Coordinates of C-alpha atoms in Angstrom, one line a residue:
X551 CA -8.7 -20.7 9.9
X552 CA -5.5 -20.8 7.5
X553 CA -6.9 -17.9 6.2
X554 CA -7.1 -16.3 9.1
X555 CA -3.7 -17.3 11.4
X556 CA -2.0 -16.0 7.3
X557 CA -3.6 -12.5 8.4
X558 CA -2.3 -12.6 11.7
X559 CA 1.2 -13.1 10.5
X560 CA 0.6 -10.0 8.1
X561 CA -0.3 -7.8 10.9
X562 CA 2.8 -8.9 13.1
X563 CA 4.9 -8.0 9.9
X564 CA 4.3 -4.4 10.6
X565 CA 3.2 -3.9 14.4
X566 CA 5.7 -6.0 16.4
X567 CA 9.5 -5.7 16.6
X568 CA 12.5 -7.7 15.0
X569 CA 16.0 -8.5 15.7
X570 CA 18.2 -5.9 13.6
X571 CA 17.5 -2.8 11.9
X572 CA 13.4 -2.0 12.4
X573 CA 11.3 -3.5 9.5
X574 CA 10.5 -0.8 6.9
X575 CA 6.7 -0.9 6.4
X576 CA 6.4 1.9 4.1
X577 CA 8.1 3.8 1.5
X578 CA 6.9 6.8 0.1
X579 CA 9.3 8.7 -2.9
X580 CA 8.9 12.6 -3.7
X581 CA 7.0 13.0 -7.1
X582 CA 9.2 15.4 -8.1
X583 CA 12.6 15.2 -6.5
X584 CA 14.7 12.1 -6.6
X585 CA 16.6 12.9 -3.6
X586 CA 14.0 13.3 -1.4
X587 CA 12.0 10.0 0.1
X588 CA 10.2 9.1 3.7
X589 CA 10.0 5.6 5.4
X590 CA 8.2 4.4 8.2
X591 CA 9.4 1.9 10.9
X592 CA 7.7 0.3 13.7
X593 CA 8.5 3.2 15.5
X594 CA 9.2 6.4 13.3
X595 CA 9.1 8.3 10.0
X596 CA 12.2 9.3 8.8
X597 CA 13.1 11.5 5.9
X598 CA 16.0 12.1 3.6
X599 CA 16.7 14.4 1.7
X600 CA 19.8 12.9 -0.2
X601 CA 18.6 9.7 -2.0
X602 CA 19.3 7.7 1.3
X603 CA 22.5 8.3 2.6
X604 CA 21.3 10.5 5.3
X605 CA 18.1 10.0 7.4
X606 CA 16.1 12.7 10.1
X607 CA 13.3 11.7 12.5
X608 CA 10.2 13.7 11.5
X609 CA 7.9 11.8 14.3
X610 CA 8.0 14.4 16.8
X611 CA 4.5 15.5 17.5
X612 CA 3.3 12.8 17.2
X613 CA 1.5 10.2 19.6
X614 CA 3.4 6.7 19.5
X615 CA 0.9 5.0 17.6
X616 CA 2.5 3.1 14.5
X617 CA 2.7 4.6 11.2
X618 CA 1.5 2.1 8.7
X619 CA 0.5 4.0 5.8
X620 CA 1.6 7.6 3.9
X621 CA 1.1 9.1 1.2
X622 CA 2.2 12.5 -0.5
X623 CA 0.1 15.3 -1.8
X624 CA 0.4 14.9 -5.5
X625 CA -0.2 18.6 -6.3
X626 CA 1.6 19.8 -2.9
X627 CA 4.5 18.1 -2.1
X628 CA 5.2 19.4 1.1
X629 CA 2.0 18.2 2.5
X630 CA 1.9 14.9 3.6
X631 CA -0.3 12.3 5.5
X632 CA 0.0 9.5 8.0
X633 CA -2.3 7.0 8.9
X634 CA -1.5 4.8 12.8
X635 CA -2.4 2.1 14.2
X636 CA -5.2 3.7 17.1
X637 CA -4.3 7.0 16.3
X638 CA -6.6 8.0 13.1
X639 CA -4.4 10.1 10.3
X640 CA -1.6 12.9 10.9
X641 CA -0.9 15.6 8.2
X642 CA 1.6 17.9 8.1
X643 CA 1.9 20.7 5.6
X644 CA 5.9 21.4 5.9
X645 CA 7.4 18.1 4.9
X646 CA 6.9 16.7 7.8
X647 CA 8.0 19.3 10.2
X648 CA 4.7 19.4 12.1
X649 CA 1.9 17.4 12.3
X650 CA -1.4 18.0 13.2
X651 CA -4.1 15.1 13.8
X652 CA -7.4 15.2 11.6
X653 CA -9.7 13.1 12.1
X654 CA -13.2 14.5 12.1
X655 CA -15.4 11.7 11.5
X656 CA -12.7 9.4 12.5
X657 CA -13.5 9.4 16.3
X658 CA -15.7 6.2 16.7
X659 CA -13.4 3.9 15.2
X660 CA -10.0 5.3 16.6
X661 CA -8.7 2.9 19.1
X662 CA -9.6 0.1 17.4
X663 CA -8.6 1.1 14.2
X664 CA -5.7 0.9 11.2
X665 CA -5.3 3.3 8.5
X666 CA -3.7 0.9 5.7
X667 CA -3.5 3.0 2.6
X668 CA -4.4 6.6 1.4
X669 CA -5.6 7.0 -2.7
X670 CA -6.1 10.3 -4.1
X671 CA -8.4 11.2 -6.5
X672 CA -6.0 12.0 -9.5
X673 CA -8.9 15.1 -10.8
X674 CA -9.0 16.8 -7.1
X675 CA -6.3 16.6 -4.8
X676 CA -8.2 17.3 -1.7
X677 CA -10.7 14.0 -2.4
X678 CA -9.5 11.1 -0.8
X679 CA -9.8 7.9 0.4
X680 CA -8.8 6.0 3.3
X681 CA -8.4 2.3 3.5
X682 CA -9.0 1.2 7.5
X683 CA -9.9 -2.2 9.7
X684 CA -12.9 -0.3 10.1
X685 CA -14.4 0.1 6.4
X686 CA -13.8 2.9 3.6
X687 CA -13.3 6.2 4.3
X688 CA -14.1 9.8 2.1
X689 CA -12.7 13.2 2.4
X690 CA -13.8 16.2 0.0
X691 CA -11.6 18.4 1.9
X692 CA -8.2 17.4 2.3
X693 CA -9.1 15.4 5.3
X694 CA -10.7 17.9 7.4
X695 CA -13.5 15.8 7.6
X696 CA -14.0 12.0 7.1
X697 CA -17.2 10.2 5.9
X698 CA -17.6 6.8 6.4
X699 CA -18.4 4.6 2.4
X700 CA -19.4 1.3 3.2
X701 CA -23.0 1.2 1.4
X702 CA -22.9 -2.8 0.2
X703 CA -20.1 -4.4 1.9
X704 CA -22.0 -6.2 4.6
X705 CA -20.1 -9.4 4.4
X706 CA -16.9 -7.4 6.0
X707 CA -15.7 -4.8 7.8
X708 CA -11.9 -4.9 7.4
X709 CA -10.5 -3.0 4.4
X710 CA -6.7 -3.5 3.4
X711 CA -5.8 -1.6 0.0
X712 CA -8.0 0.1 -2.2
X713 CA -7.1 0.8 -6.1
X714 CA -9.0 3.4 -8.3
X715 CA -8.7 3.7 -12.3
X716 CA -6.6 6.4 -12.8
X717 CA -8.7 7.3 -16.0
X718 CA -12.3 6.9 -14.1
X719 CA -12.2 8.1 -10.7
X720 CA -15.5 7.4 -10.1
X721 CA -14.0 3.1 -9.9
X722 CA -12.8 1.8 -7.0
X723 CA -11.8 -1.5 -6.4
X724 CA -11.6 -2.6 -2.0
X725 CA -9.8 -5.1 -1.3
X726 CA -10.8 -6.5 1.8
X727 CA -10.6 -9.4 4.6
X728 CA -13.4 -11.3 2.1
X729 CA -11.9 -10.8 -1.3
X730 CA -12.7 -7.6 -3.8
X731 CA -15.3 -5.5 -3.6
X732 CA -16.2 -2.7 -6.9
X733 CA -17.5 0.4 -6.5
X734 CA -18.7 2.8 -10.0
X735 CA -20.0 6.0 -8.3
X736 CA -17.1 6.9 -6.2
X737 CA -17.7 4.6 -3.2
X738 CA -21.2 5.4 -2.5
X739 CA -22.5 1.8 -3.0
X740 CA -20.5 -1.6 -3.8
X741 CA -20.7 -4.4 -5.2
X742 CA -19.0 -7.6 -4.1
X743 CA -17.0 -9.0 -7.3
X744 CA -15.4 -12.5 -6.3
X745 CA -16.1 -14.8 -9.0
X746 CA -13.1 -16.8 -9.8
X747 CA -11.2 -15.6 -6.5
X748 CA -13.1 -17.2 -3.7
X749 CA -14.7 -20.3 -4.1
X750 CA -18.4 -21.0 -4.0
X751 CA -18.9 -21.8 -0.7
X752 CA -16.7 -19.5 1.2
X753 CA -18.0 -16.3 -0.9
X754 CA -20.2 -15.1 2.4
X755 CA -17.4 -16.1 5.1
X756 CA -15.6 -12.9 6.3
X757 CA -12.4 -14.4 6.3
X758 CA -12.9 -15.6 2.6
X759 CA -9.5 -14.7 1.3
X760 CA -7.5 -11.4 2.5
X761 CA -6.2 -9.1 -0.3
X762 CA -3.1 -6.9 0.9
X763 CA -3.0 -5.3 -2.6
X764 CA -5.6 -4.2 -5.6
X765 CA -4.6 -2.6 -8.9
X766 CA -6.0 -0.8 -12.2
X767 CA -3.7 -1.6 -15.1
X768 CA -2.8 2.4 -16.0
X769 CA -2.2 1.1 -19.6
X770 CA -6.0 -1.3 -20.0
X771 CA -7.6 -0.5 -17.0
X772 CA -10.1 -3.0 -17.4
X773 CA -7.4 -5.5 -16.2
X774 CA -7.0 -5.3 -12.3
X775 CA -4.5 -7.0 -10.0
X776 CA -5.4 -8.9 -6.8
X777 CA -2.3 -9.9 -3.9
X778 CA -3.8 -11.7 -1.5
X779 CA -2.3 -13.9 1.3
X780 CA -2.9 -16.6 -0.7
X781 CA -1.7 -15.9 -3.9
X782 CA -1.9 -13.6 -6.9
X783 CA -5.4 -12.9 -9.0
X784 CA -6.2 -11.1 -12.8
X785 CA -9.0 -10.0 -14.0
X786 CA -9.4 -8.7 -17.5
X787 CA -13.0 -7.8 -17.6
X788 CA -13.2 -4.6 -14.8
X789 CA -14.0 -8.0 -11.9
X790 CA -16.8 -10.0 -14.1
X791 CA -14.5 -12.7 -13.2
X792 CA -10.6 -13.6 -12.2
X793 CA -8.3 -16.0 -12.8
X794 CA -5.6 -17.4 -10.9
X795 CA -1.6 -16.4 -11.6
X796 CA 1.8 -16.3 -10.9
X797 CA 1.6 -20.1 -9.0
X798 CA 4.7 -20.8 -10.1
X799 CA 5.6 -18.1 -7.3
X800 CA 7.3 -19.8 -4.1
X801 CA 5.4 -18.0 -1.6
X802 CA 1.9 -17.2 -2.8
X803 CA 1.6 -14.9 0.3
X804 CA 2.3 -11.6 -1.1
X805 CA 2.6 -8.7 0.7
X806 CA 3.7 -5.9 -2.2
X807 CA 2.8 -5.3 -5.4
X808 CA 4.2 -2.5 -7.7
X809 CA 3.2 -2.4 -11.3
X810 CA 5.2 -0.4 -13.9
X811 CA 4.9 2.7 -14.9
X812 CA 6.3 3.1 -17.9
X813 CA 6.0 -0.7 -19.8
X814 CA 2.3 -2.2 -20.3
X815 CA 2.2 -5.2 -18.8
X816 CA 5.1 -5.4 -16.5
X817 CA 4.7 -5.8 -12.8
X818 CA 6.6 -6.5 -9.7
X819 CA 5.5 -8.7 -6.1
X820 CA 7.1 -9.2 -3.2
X821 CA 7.3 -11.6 -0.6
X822 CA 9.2 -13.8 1.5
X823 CA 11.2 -15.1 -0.6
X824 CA 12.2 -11.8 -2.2
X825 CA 11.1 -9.7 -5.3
X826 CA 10.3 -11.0 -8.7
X827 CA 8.8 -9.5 -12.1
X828 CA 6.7 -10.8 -14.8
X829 CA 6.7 -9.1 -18.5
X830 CA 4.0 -10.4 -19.6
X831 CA 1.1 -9.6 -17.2
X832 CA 1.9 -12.6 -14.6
X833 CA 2.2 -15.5 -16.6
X834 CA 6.0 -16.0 -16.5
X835 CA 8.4 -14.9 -13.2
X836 CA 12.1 -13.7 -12.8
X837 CA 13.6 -13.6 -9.3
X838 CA 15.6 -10.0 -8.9
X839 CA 17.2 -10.6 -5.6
X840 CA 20.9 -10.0 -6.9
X841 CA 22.4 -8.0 -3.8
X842 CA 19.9 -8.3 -1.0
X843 CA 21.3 -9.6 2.0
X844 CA 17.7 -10.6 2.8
X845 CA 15.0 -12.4 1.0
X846 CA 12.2 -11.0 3.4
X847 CA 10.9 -7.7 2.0
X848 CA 7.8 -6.1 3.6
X849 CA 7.8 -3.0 1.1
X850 CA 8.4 -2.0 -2.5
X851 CA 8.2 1.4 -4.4
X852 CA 8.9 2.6 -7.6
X853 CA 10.1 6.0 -8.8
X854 CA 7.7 8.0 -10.7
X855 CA 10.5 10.0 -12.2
X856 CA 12.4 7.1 -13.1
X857 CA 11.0 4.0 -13.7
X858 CA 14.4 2.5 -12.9
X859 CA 15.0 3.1 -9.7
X860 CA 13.3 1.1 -6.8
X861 CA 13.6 1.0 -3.3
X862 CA 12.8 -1.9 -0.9
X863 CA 12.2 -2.5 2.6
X864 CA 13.1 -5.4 4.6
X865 CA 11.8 -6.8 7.7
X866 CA 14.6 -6.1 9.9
X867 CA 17.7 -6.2 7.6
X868 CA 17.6 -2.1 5.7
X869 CA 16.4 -0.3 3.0
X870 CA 17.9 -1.2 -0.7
X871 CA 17.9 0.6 -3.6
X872 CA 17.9 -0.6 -7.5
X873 CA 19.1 1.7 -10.1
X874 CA 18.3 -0.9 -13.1
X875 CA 15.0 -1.9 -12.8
X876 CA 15.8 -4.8 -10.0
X877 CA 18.4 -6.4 -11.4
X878 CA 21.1 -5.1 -8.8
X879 CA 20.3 -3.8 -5.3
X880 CA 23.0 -2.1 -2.8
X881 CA 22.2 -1.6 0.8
X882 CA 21.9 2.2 1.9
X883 CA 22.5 3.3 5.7
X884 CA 20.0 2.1 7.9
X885 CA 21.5 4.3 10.8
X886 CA 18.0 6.1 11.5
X887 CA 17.9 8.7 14.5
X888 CA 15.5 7.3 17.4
X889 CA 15.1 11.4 18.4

């Protein structure tokens, strides 16, 4: 039950209102411009296009469904996806301009349905995978046309992050409402992998332990990373087994994970109780809140340009910025157009 009323809270995080500014659910930075970067509210997406000073409403032609996930085409920039709260997954191929709704194969599980994340395959831009309450998803064309991957997971049906091995595509990792699930063949069959992250005798209970975040280390990507709702999980052996970390963490519900690109070993949560990073793969924790008028961040991003500069998003109190790794934030204008 503790397990469960802690994934209740998550979900009110991003699909009811606050006092103040909205809560920023996502961020999502342009891969190769620095000035350029999207956000999504409760309500809207909004785009800048000068590092955050200025903001536009790009939700127009849309339903009203909540955005809760987006991603960027790595290979086309302009083209971007959303995934809703009972609306399926939006794409627009002018920045945001216009969208269009696709969501062949989608149809069944629409109204009930959350798109949490997008993950492309790093080979083929066009193959991806969706993240939903409703199970893995596959496209092989650009999301024309959705196939549902849930061969193996019959404990659950909820799926909240998903993390491939950027060196193997053909690895997935699904984090789910009952722990971690592993897939080797691209999602056509898994295999459920919680030894060491939920006990014994709660392994076939689908409310086991809720992951909001799974990921490959880029630099030994037999070492994966597991946020959950109640607390933070390593493994260093592709799953075999995981060990518990980062318990000297004040909240162990953790809602963001980022690790770094550019320094083995170095990795960034979030939480309640603000941000904090580890050097040495999560044994030992720094608080960077210096600036942030708020402790209560709901999202986290790193540049891929600059592994420096980080934005984060509150639950009702703005949008921040860190030019030096964390150490400092300033506030940026959280004036965002409702039209």
């Amino acid at each position: 039950m503790k397990q469960f009323l802690a994934l209740l809270f998550l979900a009110a995080l991003s699909l009811s209102g606050c006092t103040g500014s909205d809560p920023i659910v996502v961020i999502q930075l342009h891969p190769t411009n620095p000035d350029i970067l999207y956000i999504a509210t409760n309500d809207y997406i909004y785009k800048s296009r000068d590092g955050g000073k200025t903001w536009s409403n790009l939700s127009k032609g849309m339903s009203h469904s909540r955005v809760i996930a987006m991603a960027i085409d790595p290979a086309y920039p302009a083209t971007i996806y959303a995934g809703t709260k009972g609306d399926a997954v939006y794409k627009s191929y002018d920045g945001g301009q216009r969208w269009t709704s696709i969501r062949g194969g989608l149809d069944d599980a629409t109204i009930s349905s959350v798109v949490n994340q997008f993950v492309f395959d790093p080979a083929d831009d066009t193959h991806i995978f969706l993240a939903t309450t409703m199970g893995v998803f596959e496209s092989k064309n650009a999301g024309e046309r959705w196939t549902k991957r849930m061969d193996g997971m019959k404990e659950v049906l909820m799926v909240v992050t998903l993390g491939m091995d950027p060196t193997r595509s053909s690895v997935l990792y699904a984090g789910t409402s009952g722990g971690v699930y592993k897939s080797v063949n691209q999602g056509a069959h898994w295999q459920q992998v919680n030894h060491g992250l939920v006990p014994e005798g709660m392994v076939k209970t689908s409310r086991a332990l809720s992951v909001t975040s799974v990921q490959v280390d880029p630099f030994t990507t037999e070492t994966v990373y597991a946020a959950t709702l109640a607390g933070l999980y390593k493994t260093t052996d592709g799953a075999v087994s995981w060990v518990r970390i980062g318990e000297s963490l004040q909240d162990q519900m953790i809602v963001s994970m980022v690790l770094d690109r550019a320094r083995s070993g170095v990795m960034y949560v979030a939480a309640r109780d603000g941000i904090h990073r580890s050097e040495d793969g999560g044994t030992s924790w720094v608080a960077l809140n210096e600036g942030l008028a708020t402790t209560n961040i709901r999202s986290l991003a790193q540049s891929a340009l600059d592994p420096q500069l980080f934005y984060a998003g509150t639950n009702g109190s703005g949008l921040y910025r860190s030019t030096d790794g964390g150490a400092h934030w300033e506030a940026l204008p959280s004036v965002f157009p409702k039209e």
